[in-house]
CSV table of C-alpha atoms in Angstrom, one decimal:
chain,number,residue,atom,x,y,z
A,2,ILE,CA,25.5,-6.6,-52.2
A,3,SER,CA,21.7,-7.1,-52.2
A,4,MET,CA,21.3,-5.0,-49.1
A,5,ALA,CA,23.4,-2.2,-50.6
A,6,ILE,CA,21.2,-2.2,-53.7
A,7,ILE,CA,18.0,-2.1,-51.7
A,8,PHE,CA,19.1,0.8,-49.4
A,9,GLY,CA,20.8,2.6,-52.3
A,10,PHE,CA,17.6,2.5,-54.3
A,11,GLN,CA,15.5,3.8,-51.4
A,12,PHE,CA,18.0,6.7,-50.9
A,13,LEU,CA,18.1,7.6,-54.6
A,14,MET,CA,14.4,6.9,-55.3
A,15,PRO,CA,12.4,7.6,-52.1
A,16,GLN,CA,8.6,6.9,-52.0
A,17,PRO,CA,6.6,9.9,-53.0
A,18,ASP,CA,5.0,12.2,-50.4
A,19,PRO,CA,1.2,12.0,-50.0
A,20,ILE,CA,-0.7,14.1,-52.6
A,21,GLU,CA,-2.1,17.3,-51.2
A,22,ARG,CA,-5.8,17.4,-51.6
A,23,SER,CA,-8.5,20.0,-50.8
A,24,ALA,CA,-11.4,19.2,-48.4
A,25,ASN,CA,-13.6,18.8,-51.5
A,26,ASP,CA,-11.3,16.2,-53.1
A,27,THR,CA,-11.0,13.9,-50.1
A,28,ASN,CA,-13.4,11.8,-48.1
A,29,THR,CA,-13.4,13.6,-44.8
A,30,GLN,CA,-16.7,12.5,-43.1
A,31,THR,CA,-17.8,14.4,-40.1
A,32,GLY,CA,-19.2,12.0,-37.5
A,33,ILE,CA,-18.1,8.8,-39.2
A,34,ASP,CA,-15.9,6.7,-37.0
A,35,LEU,CA,-15.7,2.9,-37.0
A,36,SER,CA,-12.9,2.7,-34.5
A,37,GLN,CA,-13.7,0.1,-31.9
A,38,THR,CA,-15.7,0.5,-28.7
A,39,THR,CA,-14.6,-1.6,-25.7
A,40,PRO,CA,-14.2,-5.1,-27.2
A,41,GLN,CA,-16.3,-7.9,-26.0
A,42,THR,CA,-14.6,-9.7,-23.1
A,43,ILE,CA,-14.3,-13.5,-23.4
A,44,VAL,CA,-14.0,-15.2,-20.1
A,45,THR,CA,-13.2,-18.6,-21.5
A,46,PHE,CA,-12.1,-19.4,-25.0
A,47,GLU,CA,-13.8,-22.2,-26.8
A,48,ASP,CA,-12.8,-24.6,-29.5
A,49,LYS,CA,-13.3,-23.1,-33.0
A,50,GLU,CA,-15.7,-25.8,-34.1
A,51,LYS,CA,-17.8,-25.4,-31.0
A,52,VAL,CA,-18.1,-21.6,-31.6
A,53,LEU,CA,-19.0,-22.1,-35.3
A,54,SER,CA,-21.8,-24.5,-34.4
A,55,THR,CA,-23.7,-21.9,-32.5
A,56,SER,CA,-24.8,-19.9,-35.6
A,57,LYS,CA,-25.8,-20.7,-39.2
A,58,SER,CA,-23.4,-20.0,-42.0
A,59,VAL,CA,-22.6,-20.2,-45.7
A,60,SER,CA,-19.7,-22.6,-46.4
A,61,PHE,CA,-17.0,-22.0,-49.0
A,62,ASN,CA,-14.3,-24.2,-50.5
A,63,ASN,CA,-12.4,-23.5,-53.8
A,64,GLY,CA,-9.6,-26.0,-53.2
A,65,LYS,CA,-7.2,-23.4,-51.8
A,66,ILE,CA,-9.2,-21.9,-48.9
A,67,SER,CA,-12.2,-23.2,-47.0
A,68,GLY,CA,-14.4,-21.8,-44.3
A,69,SER,CA,-17.7,-20.1,-43.7
A,70,ILE,CA,-19.5,-16.8,-43.7
A,71,ASN,CA,-21.4,-16.3,-40.4
A,72,LEU,CA,-25.0,-15.3,-41.0
A,73,SER,CA,-25.0,-13.6,-37.6
A,74,GLY,CA,-23.5,-10.3,-38.8
A,75,ALA,CA,-22.7,-11.6,-42.3
A,76,ILE,CA,-19.0,-11.6,-41.6
A,77,ILE,CA,-16.2,-13.9,-42.8
A,78,ASP,CA,-14.8,-15.3,-39.6
A,79,ASP,CA,-13.7,-18.8,-40.6
A,80,LEU,CA,-11.0,-19.4,-43.1
A,81,VAL,CA,-8.5,-22.2,-43.5
A,82,LEU,CA,-5.5,-22.2,-45.8
A,83,LEU,CA,-5.8,-25.7,-47.4
A,84,GLU,CA,-2.3,-25.7,-49.0
A,85,TYR,CA,-0.3,-24.7,-45.9
A,86,ARG,CA,0.4,-26.4,-42.6
A,87,LYS,CA,1.9,-25.2,-39.3
A,88,LEU,CA,4.8,-27.7,-39.5
A,89,LEU,CA,6.7,-29.5,-42.3
A,90,ASP,CA,4.9,-32.7,-41.2
A,91,ILE,CA,2.3,-33.5,-43.8
A,92,ASN,CA,0.0,-34.6,-41.0
A,93,SER,CA,0.3,-31.3,-39.0
A,94,GLU,CA,-2.6,-28.9,-38.6
A,95,LYS,CA,-3.6,-26.6,-41.6
A,96,ILE,CA,-3.4,-22.9,-41.1
A,97,ASN,CA,-6.5,-21.5,-39.4
A,98,PHE,CA,-6.2,-17.9,-40.6
A,99,LEU,CA,-9.6,-16.4,-39.7
A,100,ASN,CA,-11.4,-17.4,-36.6
A,101,PRO,CA,-14.7,-16.3,-34.9
A,102,VAL,CA,-15.1,-14.3,-31.7
A,103,GLY,CA,-15.0,-16.7,-28.8
A,104,THR,CA,-11.8,-18.4,-30.0
A,105,LYS,CA,-8.3,-17.4,-28.7
A,106,ASP,CA,-7.2,-15.8,-32.0
A,107,SER,CA,-10.4,-14.3,-33.4
A,108,TYR,CA,-9.8,-12.5,-36.7
A,109,SER,CA,-12.5,-11.5,-39.2
A,110,LEU,CA,-13.5,-9.5,-42.3
A,111,ASP,CA,-16.7,-7.4,-42.4
A,112,THR,CA,-18.5,-5.0,-44.7
A,113,GLY,CA,-21.6,-2.9,-44.2
A,114,TRP,CA,-23.1,0.6,-44.0
A,115,VAL,CA,-23.0,3.4,-41.5
A,116,THR,CA,-25.1,6.6,-41.3
A,117,THR,CA,-25.2,9.7,-39.2
A,118,ASP,CA,-29.1,9.5,-39.3
A,119,THR,CA,-30.0,7.9,-36.0
A,120,ASN,CA,-33.6,7.2,-37.3
A,121,ILE,CA,-32.4,4.6,-39.8
A,122,HIS,CA,-32.2,1.0,-38.6
A,123,LEU,CA,-29.1,-0.6,-40.1
A,124,PRO,CA,-27.9,-4.2,-39.7
A,125,ASP,CA,-25.3,-4.8,-37.0
A,126,SER,CA,-23.1,-7.6,-35.7
A,127,SER,CA,-26.1,-9.3,-34.1
A,128,SER,CA,-28.4,-9.2,-37.2
A,129,VAL,CA,-29.2,-12.6,-38.6
A,130,TRP,CA,-29.2,-12.6,-42.4
A,131,SER,CA,-31.0,-15.0,-44.8
A,132,THR,CA,-29.2,-16.5,-47.8
A,133,SER,CA,-30.0,-17.6,-51.3
A,134,GLY,CA,-27.6,-20.5,-51.1
A,135,SER,CA,-25.5,-22.5,-48.7
A,136,TYR,CA,-22.1,-23.0,-50.5
A,137,LEU,CA,-19.5,-21.1,-52.5
A,138,ASP,CA,-17.1,-23.1,-54.7
A,139,GLY,CA,-15.2,-20.3,-56.5
A,140,LYS,CA,-17.5,-20.3,-59.5
A,141,ASN,CA,-20.9,-19.1,-58.0
A,142,SER,CA,-22.2,-16.4,-55.7
A,143,VAL,CA,-24.7,-16.1,-52.9
A,144,ILE,CA,-27.0,-13.3,-51.9
A,145,LEU,CA,-27.4,-12.5,-48.2
A,146,SER,CA,-30.3,-10.3,-47.2
A,147,TRP,CA,-31.6,-8.6,-44.1
A,148,SER,CA,-34.7,-6.4,-43.8
A,149,ASN,CA,-35.5,-3.8,-41.2
A,150,ASP,CA,-38.9,-2.6,-39.9
A,151,GLN,CA,-38.8,0.5,-42.2
A,152,ASN,CA,-39.4,-1.3,-45.5
A,153,MET,CA,-35.7,-1.4,-46.4
A,154,THR,CA,-33.7,-4.5,-47.5
A,155,PHE,CA,-29.9,-4.8,-47.3
A,156,GLU,CA,-28.2,-7.3,-49.6
A,157,LYS,CA,-24.7,-8.6,-50.0
A,158,THR,CA,-23.9,-10.5,-53.2
A,159,ILE,CA,-20.7,-12.5,-52.3
A,160,SER,CA,-18.5,-14.4,-54.7
A,161,LEU,CA,-15.1,-16.1,-54.3
A,162,ASP,CA,-12.6,-16.6,-57.1
A,163,GLU,CA,-10.2,-19.5,-57.7
A,164,ASN,CA,-7.6,-18.1,-55.3
A,165,TYR,CA,-8.1,-15.8,-52.3
A,166,LEU,CA,-10.3,-12.9,-53.3
A,167,PHE,CA,-13.9,-12.3,-52.2
A,168,GLN,CA,-16.0,-9.7,-54.0
A,169,VAL,CA,-18.9,-8.2,-52.0
A,170,GLU,CA,-21.5,-6.1,-53.7
A,171,GLN,CA,-23.7,-4.3,-51.1
A,172,LYS,CA,-27.1,-2.9,-51.9
A,173,ILE,CA,-29.7,-0.9,-50.0
A,174,ILE,CA,-33.2,-1.4,-51.4
A,175,ASN,CA,-35.3,1.4,-50.0
A,176,LYS,CA,-39.1,0.8,-50.5
A,177,SER,CA,-40.0,3.6,-48.1
A,178,GLU,CA,-40.5,7.3,-48.3
A,179,LEU,CA,-37.4,7.9,-46.1
A,180,MET,CA,-34.3,9.6,-47.5
A,181,PHE,CA,-30.8,9.4,-45.9
A,182,GLU,CA,-27.1,9.4,-46.6
A,183,ALA,CA,-25.1,6.2,-46.1
A,184,PHE,CA,-21.4,5.4,-46.2
A,185,PRO,CA,-20.1,1.9,-47.1
A,186,TYR,CA,-17.4,0.4,-45.0
A,187,GLY,CA,-15.1,-2.6,-45.0
A,188,LEU,CA,-12.9,-3.8,-42.1
A,189,SER,CA,-10.6,-6.4,-40.7
A,190,LYS,CA,-10.5,-7.0,-36.9
A,191,ARG,CA,-8.1,-9.1,-35.0
A,192,LYS,CA,-7.7,-10.0,-31.3
A,193,GLY,CA,-4.2,-10.4,-30.0
A,194,GLU,CA,-1.0,-10.6,-32.1
A,195,PRO,CA,0.5,-13.4,-34.1
A,196,GLU,CA,3.9,-14.9,-33.3
A,197,MET,CA,6.3,-12.6,-35.3
A,198,GLN,CA,9.8,-13.0,-36.7
A,199,GLU,CA,10.6,-9.3,-36.3
A,200,PHE,CA,13.1,-9.5,-39.3
A,201,PHE,CA,14.0,-5.9,-40.1
A,202,ILE,CA,13.3,-6.2,-43.9
A,203,LEU,CA,9.9,-7.8,-43.4
A,204,HIS,CA,7.0,-5.8,-42.1
A,205,GLU,CA,4.4,-7.6,-39.9
A,206,GLY,CA,1.3,-5.7,-38.8
A,207,PRO,CA,-1.2,-3.0,-40.0
A,208,MET,CA,-0.5,-1.4,-43.4
A,209,SER,CA,-2.1,0.5,-46.2
A,210,VAL,CA,-1.6,2.3,-49.5
A,211,THR,CA,-2.7,5.9,-48.9
A,212,ASP,CA,-2.6,8.3,-51.9
A,213,SER,CA,-0.1,6.0,-53.6
A,214,VAL,CA,2.2,5.8,-50.5
A,215,LEU,CA,2.8,2.6,-48.7
A,216,LYS,CA,2.3,3.1,-44.9
A,217,GLU,CA,3.3,0.5,-42.4
A,218,TYR,CA,2.7,0.4,-38.6
A,219,SER,CA,3.6,-2.0,-35.9
A,220,TYR,CA,1.2,-3.3,-33.3
A,221,GLU,CA,3.2,-1.2,-30.8
A,222,ASP,CA,2.5,1.9,-32.9
A,223,LEU,CA,-1.2,1.3,-32.6
A,224,ARG,CA,-1.1,0.6,-28.9
A,225,GLU,CA,0.7,4.0,-28.4
A,226,ASP,CA,-1.4,6.1,-30.8
A,227,LYS,CA,-4.8,4.3,-30.4
A,228,LYS,CA,-6.1,5.7,-33.7
A,229,ILE,CA,-4.5,6.8,-37.0
A,230,LYS,CA,-6.7,8.2,-39.7
A,231,PHE,CA,-6.1,9.3,-43.3
A,232,SER,CA,-8.1,10.3,-46.4
A,233,SER,CA,-7.0,8.8,-49.7
A,234,LEU,CA,-8.0,8.4,-53.3
A,235,GLY,CA,-8.2,4.7,-53.9
A,236,GLY,CA,-5.6,2.4,-52.2
A,237,TRP,CA,-6.3,-0.3,-49.6
A,238,ILE,CA,-5.8,-1.2,-46.0
A,239,GLY,CA,-5.2,-4.4,-44.1
A,240,ILE,CA,-3.0,-6.5,-41.8
A,241,THR,CA,0.0,-8.5,-42.9
A,242,ASP,CA,1.7,-11.5,-41.2
A,243,LYS,CA,4.9,-13.1,-42.4
A,244,TYR,CA,3.3,-15.3,-45.0
A,245,TRP,CA,-0.4,-14.2,-45.1
A,246,GLN,CA,-2.4,-11.0,-45.4
A,247,THR,CA,-5.9,-9.5,-45.3
A,248,ALA,CA,-6.7,-6.4,-47.3
A,249,ILE,CA,-9.9,-4.3,-47.8
A,250,ILE,CA,-9.9,-2.9,-51.3
A,251,PRO,CA,-12.3,-0.3,-52.6
A,252,ASP,CA,-12.6,1.0,-56.1
A,253,GLN,CA,-9.3,2.7,-56.9
A,254,ASN,CA,-11.0,5.9,-58.1
A,255,GLU,CA,-13.1,6.3,-54.9
A,256,ALA,CA,-12.3,8.9,-52.2
A,257,ILE,CA,-12.1,7.0,-49.0
A,258,GLN,CA,-11.3,7.3,-45.3
A,259,GLN,CA,-8.7,4.8,-43.8
A,260,THR,CA,-8.4,4.2,-40.1
A,261,PHE,CA,-6.1,2.1,-37.9
A,262,SER,CA,-7.3,1.6,-34.4
A,263,TYR,CA,-6.6,-0.2,-31.1
A,264,ASN,CA,-8.6,-1.0,-28.0
A,265,SER,CA,-8.1,-3.2,-25.0
A,266,ALA,CA,-10.2,-4.7,-22.2
A,267,ASN,CA,-9.0,-7.1,-19.4
A,268,ASN,CA,-5.6,-7.5,-21.0
A,269,GLU,CA,-7.1,-8.5,-24.4
A,270,ASP,CA,-5.8,-6.4,-27.3
A,271,SER,CA,-7.9,-5.7,-30.3
A,272,TYR,CA,-6.7,-4.2,-33.6
A,273,GLN,CA,-8.8,-2.9,-36.5
A,274,THR,CA,-8.1,-1.6,-40.0
A,275,ASP,CA,-11.0,-0.1,-41.9
A,276,VAL,CA,-12.1,1.8,-45.0
A,277,VAL,CA,-15.1,4.1,-45.2
A,278,GLY,CA,-16.2,4.9,-48.7
A,279,SER,CA,-17.7,8.0,-50.2
A,280,LYS,CA,-21.1,9.2,-49.1
A,281,ILE,CA,-24.1,7.8,-51.1
A,282,SER,CA,-27.5,9.4,-51.1
A,283,VAL,CA,-30.4,7.0,-50.7
A,284,GLY,CA,-33.6,8.4,-52.1
A,285,SER,CA,-37.1,7.2,-51.3
A,286,ASN,CA,-38.2,4.2,-53.3
A,287,SER,CA,-34.8,3.7,-54.8
A,288,GLN,CA,-31.7,1.5,-54.4
A,289,VAL,CA,-28.0,2.0,-54.3
A,290,SER,CA,-25.0,-0.3,-54.4
A,291,HIS,CA,-21.2,-0.4,-53.6
A,292,ASN,CA,-18.4,-3.0,-54.1
A,293,PHE,CA,-15.5,-4.0,-51.9
A,294,LYS,CA,-12.9,-6.7,-52.6
A,295,LEU,CA,-11.6,-8.6,-49.7
A,296,PHE,CA,-8.3,-10.5,-49.8
A,297,ALA,CA,-7.4,-13.2,-47.3
A,298,GLY,CA,-4.5,-15.6,-48.1
A,299,PRO,CA,-0.8,-16.2,-48.7
A,300,LYS,CA,1.4,-13.6,-50.3
A,301,ILE,CA,2.1,-15.4,-53.6
A,302,VAL,CA,3.8,-13.2,-56.1
A,303,LYS,CA,2.0,-14.3,-59.3
A,304,VAL,CA,-1.4,-14.3,-57.6
A,305,ILE,CA,-1.0,-10.8,-56.2
A,306,ASP,CA,0.5,-9.5,-59.4
A,307,GLY,CA,-2.5,-10.9,-61.3
A,308,TYR,CA,-4.9,-9.0,-59.0
A,309,MET,CA,-2.8,-5.8,-59.4
A,310,GLU,CA,-3.0,-6.0,-63.2
A,311,LYS,CA,-6.6,-7.1,-63.4
A,312,PHE,CA,-8.1,-4.5,-61.0
A,313,GLY,CA,-5.5,-1.7,-61.3
A,314,ILE,CA,-4.7,-1.8,-57.6
A,315,ASP,CA,-2.1,0.8,-56.4
A,316,VAL,CA,1.1,-0.8,-55.1
A,317,GLY,CA,2.0,2.2,-53.0
A,318,ILE,CA,5.0,3.5,-55.0
A,319,GLY,CA,3.2,6.1,-57.0
A,320,HIS,CA,2.4,3.7,-59.9
A,321,VAL,CA,-0.7,1.8,-60.8
A,322,ILE,CA,-0.2,-1.9,-60.5
A,323,GLY,CA,0.2,-3.2,-64.0
A,324,ASP,CA,3.2,-1.0,-64.6
A,325,PRO,CA,6.6,-2.8,-64.3
A,326,PRO,CA,7.5,-3.3,-60.6
A,327,ILE,CA,10.3,-0.9,-59.6
A,328,HIS,CA,10.4,-1.2,-55.9
A,329,PRO,CA,13.2,-3.8,-55.0
A,330,LEU,CA,12.2,-4.1,-51.4
A,331,PHE,CA,8.6,-5.1,-52.4
A,332,THR,CA,9.9,-7.5,-55.0
A,333,LEU,CA,12.5,-9.1,-52.7
A,334,ARG,CA,10.0,-9.5,-49.9
A,335,THR,CA,7.4,-11.3,-51.9
A,336,GLN,CA,9.9,-13.4,-53.7
A,337,MET,CA,11.5,-14.6,-50.5
A,338,LEU,CA,8.1,-15.5,-49.1
A,339,ASP,CA,7.2,-17.4,-52.3
A,340,LEU,CA,10.5,-19.2,-52.4
A,341,HIS,CA,10.4,-20.2,-48.7
A,342,TYR,CA,6.9,-21.8,-48.9
A,343,SER,CA,7.6,-23.4,-52.2
A,344,ARG,CA,10.4,-25.2,-50.6
A,345,ILE,CA,8.3,-26.2,-47.6
A,346,MET,CA,5.6,-27.5,-50.0
A,347,GLU,CA,8.2,-29.6,-51.9
A,348,GLU,CA,9.8,-31.0,-48.8
A,349,SER,CA,6.3,-31.9,-47.4
A,350,GLY,CA,5.3,-33.8,-50.5
A,351,PHE,CA,2.6,-31.3,-51.5
A,352,LEU,CA,4.2,-30.3,-54.8
């Protein structure tokens, strides 16, 4: 009966088609492409703790997630889900969700700037940032900064809430006479694929909301197509597992470019989902800013619903989140996940 309701609803009320937009309405950026170059080849994988010890970082722990922000590149490449374990055994290992390059299952979140002006020196993955603090506890923020040799400073003010959401405000402080155009970006990058259930009602892999339409792709889709690109007004992009998900969320009124991409080297697959925001003009002796929200955590219904309502995030059914949910597949999917892990937590003595 449940399956009949789901498929009957989808037949009678299909998802809306993407909204047609003119070139002036969308964020089509000539020359802006974050899709991956040949990924760095790792000959021998190292233990996570050993890799993390090679660079300085800002630690975080809000009681639900812990980890660190790597000051080499200012990326979030270490995140542990404190309330979840690999097995029902209370002594089993907690879920290592994000992991640095050099480990077997590297997976990270990043934000930054890109420009078509080759004369401007931007921070990259090897840039070492300084920090105003060493710890995030879910109530404070830290400011990361990096300066080039052109009298420009790049800042990231990063905060973490009580659950699974980071907010990153990026700034370019230009104290020079140079003028240029910059595009903010946010991305999630993963090496390899997780172990998947491949249950037909449950999507696992890259996904986005693009012009209010939910788009889902398998890892196989990306291996075949190599790159899939869209323009959208608002929305988000990310990668979902059976129980956990990452998402890059821009302002919901911003014209953006979304890209799914794949690359491979020496039998090592690499998948990336990214958002490039609208062009921002950086004047001489001026500063500009931009904000991304980064989600990394379990798909708990009440938590995600709270974000939807608070920030007006589009669910991908043509409605702004905050309206009553009407998509039974979305509701059933998240409720099943929530119920399953609630039972695991109870049986393991966590609740």
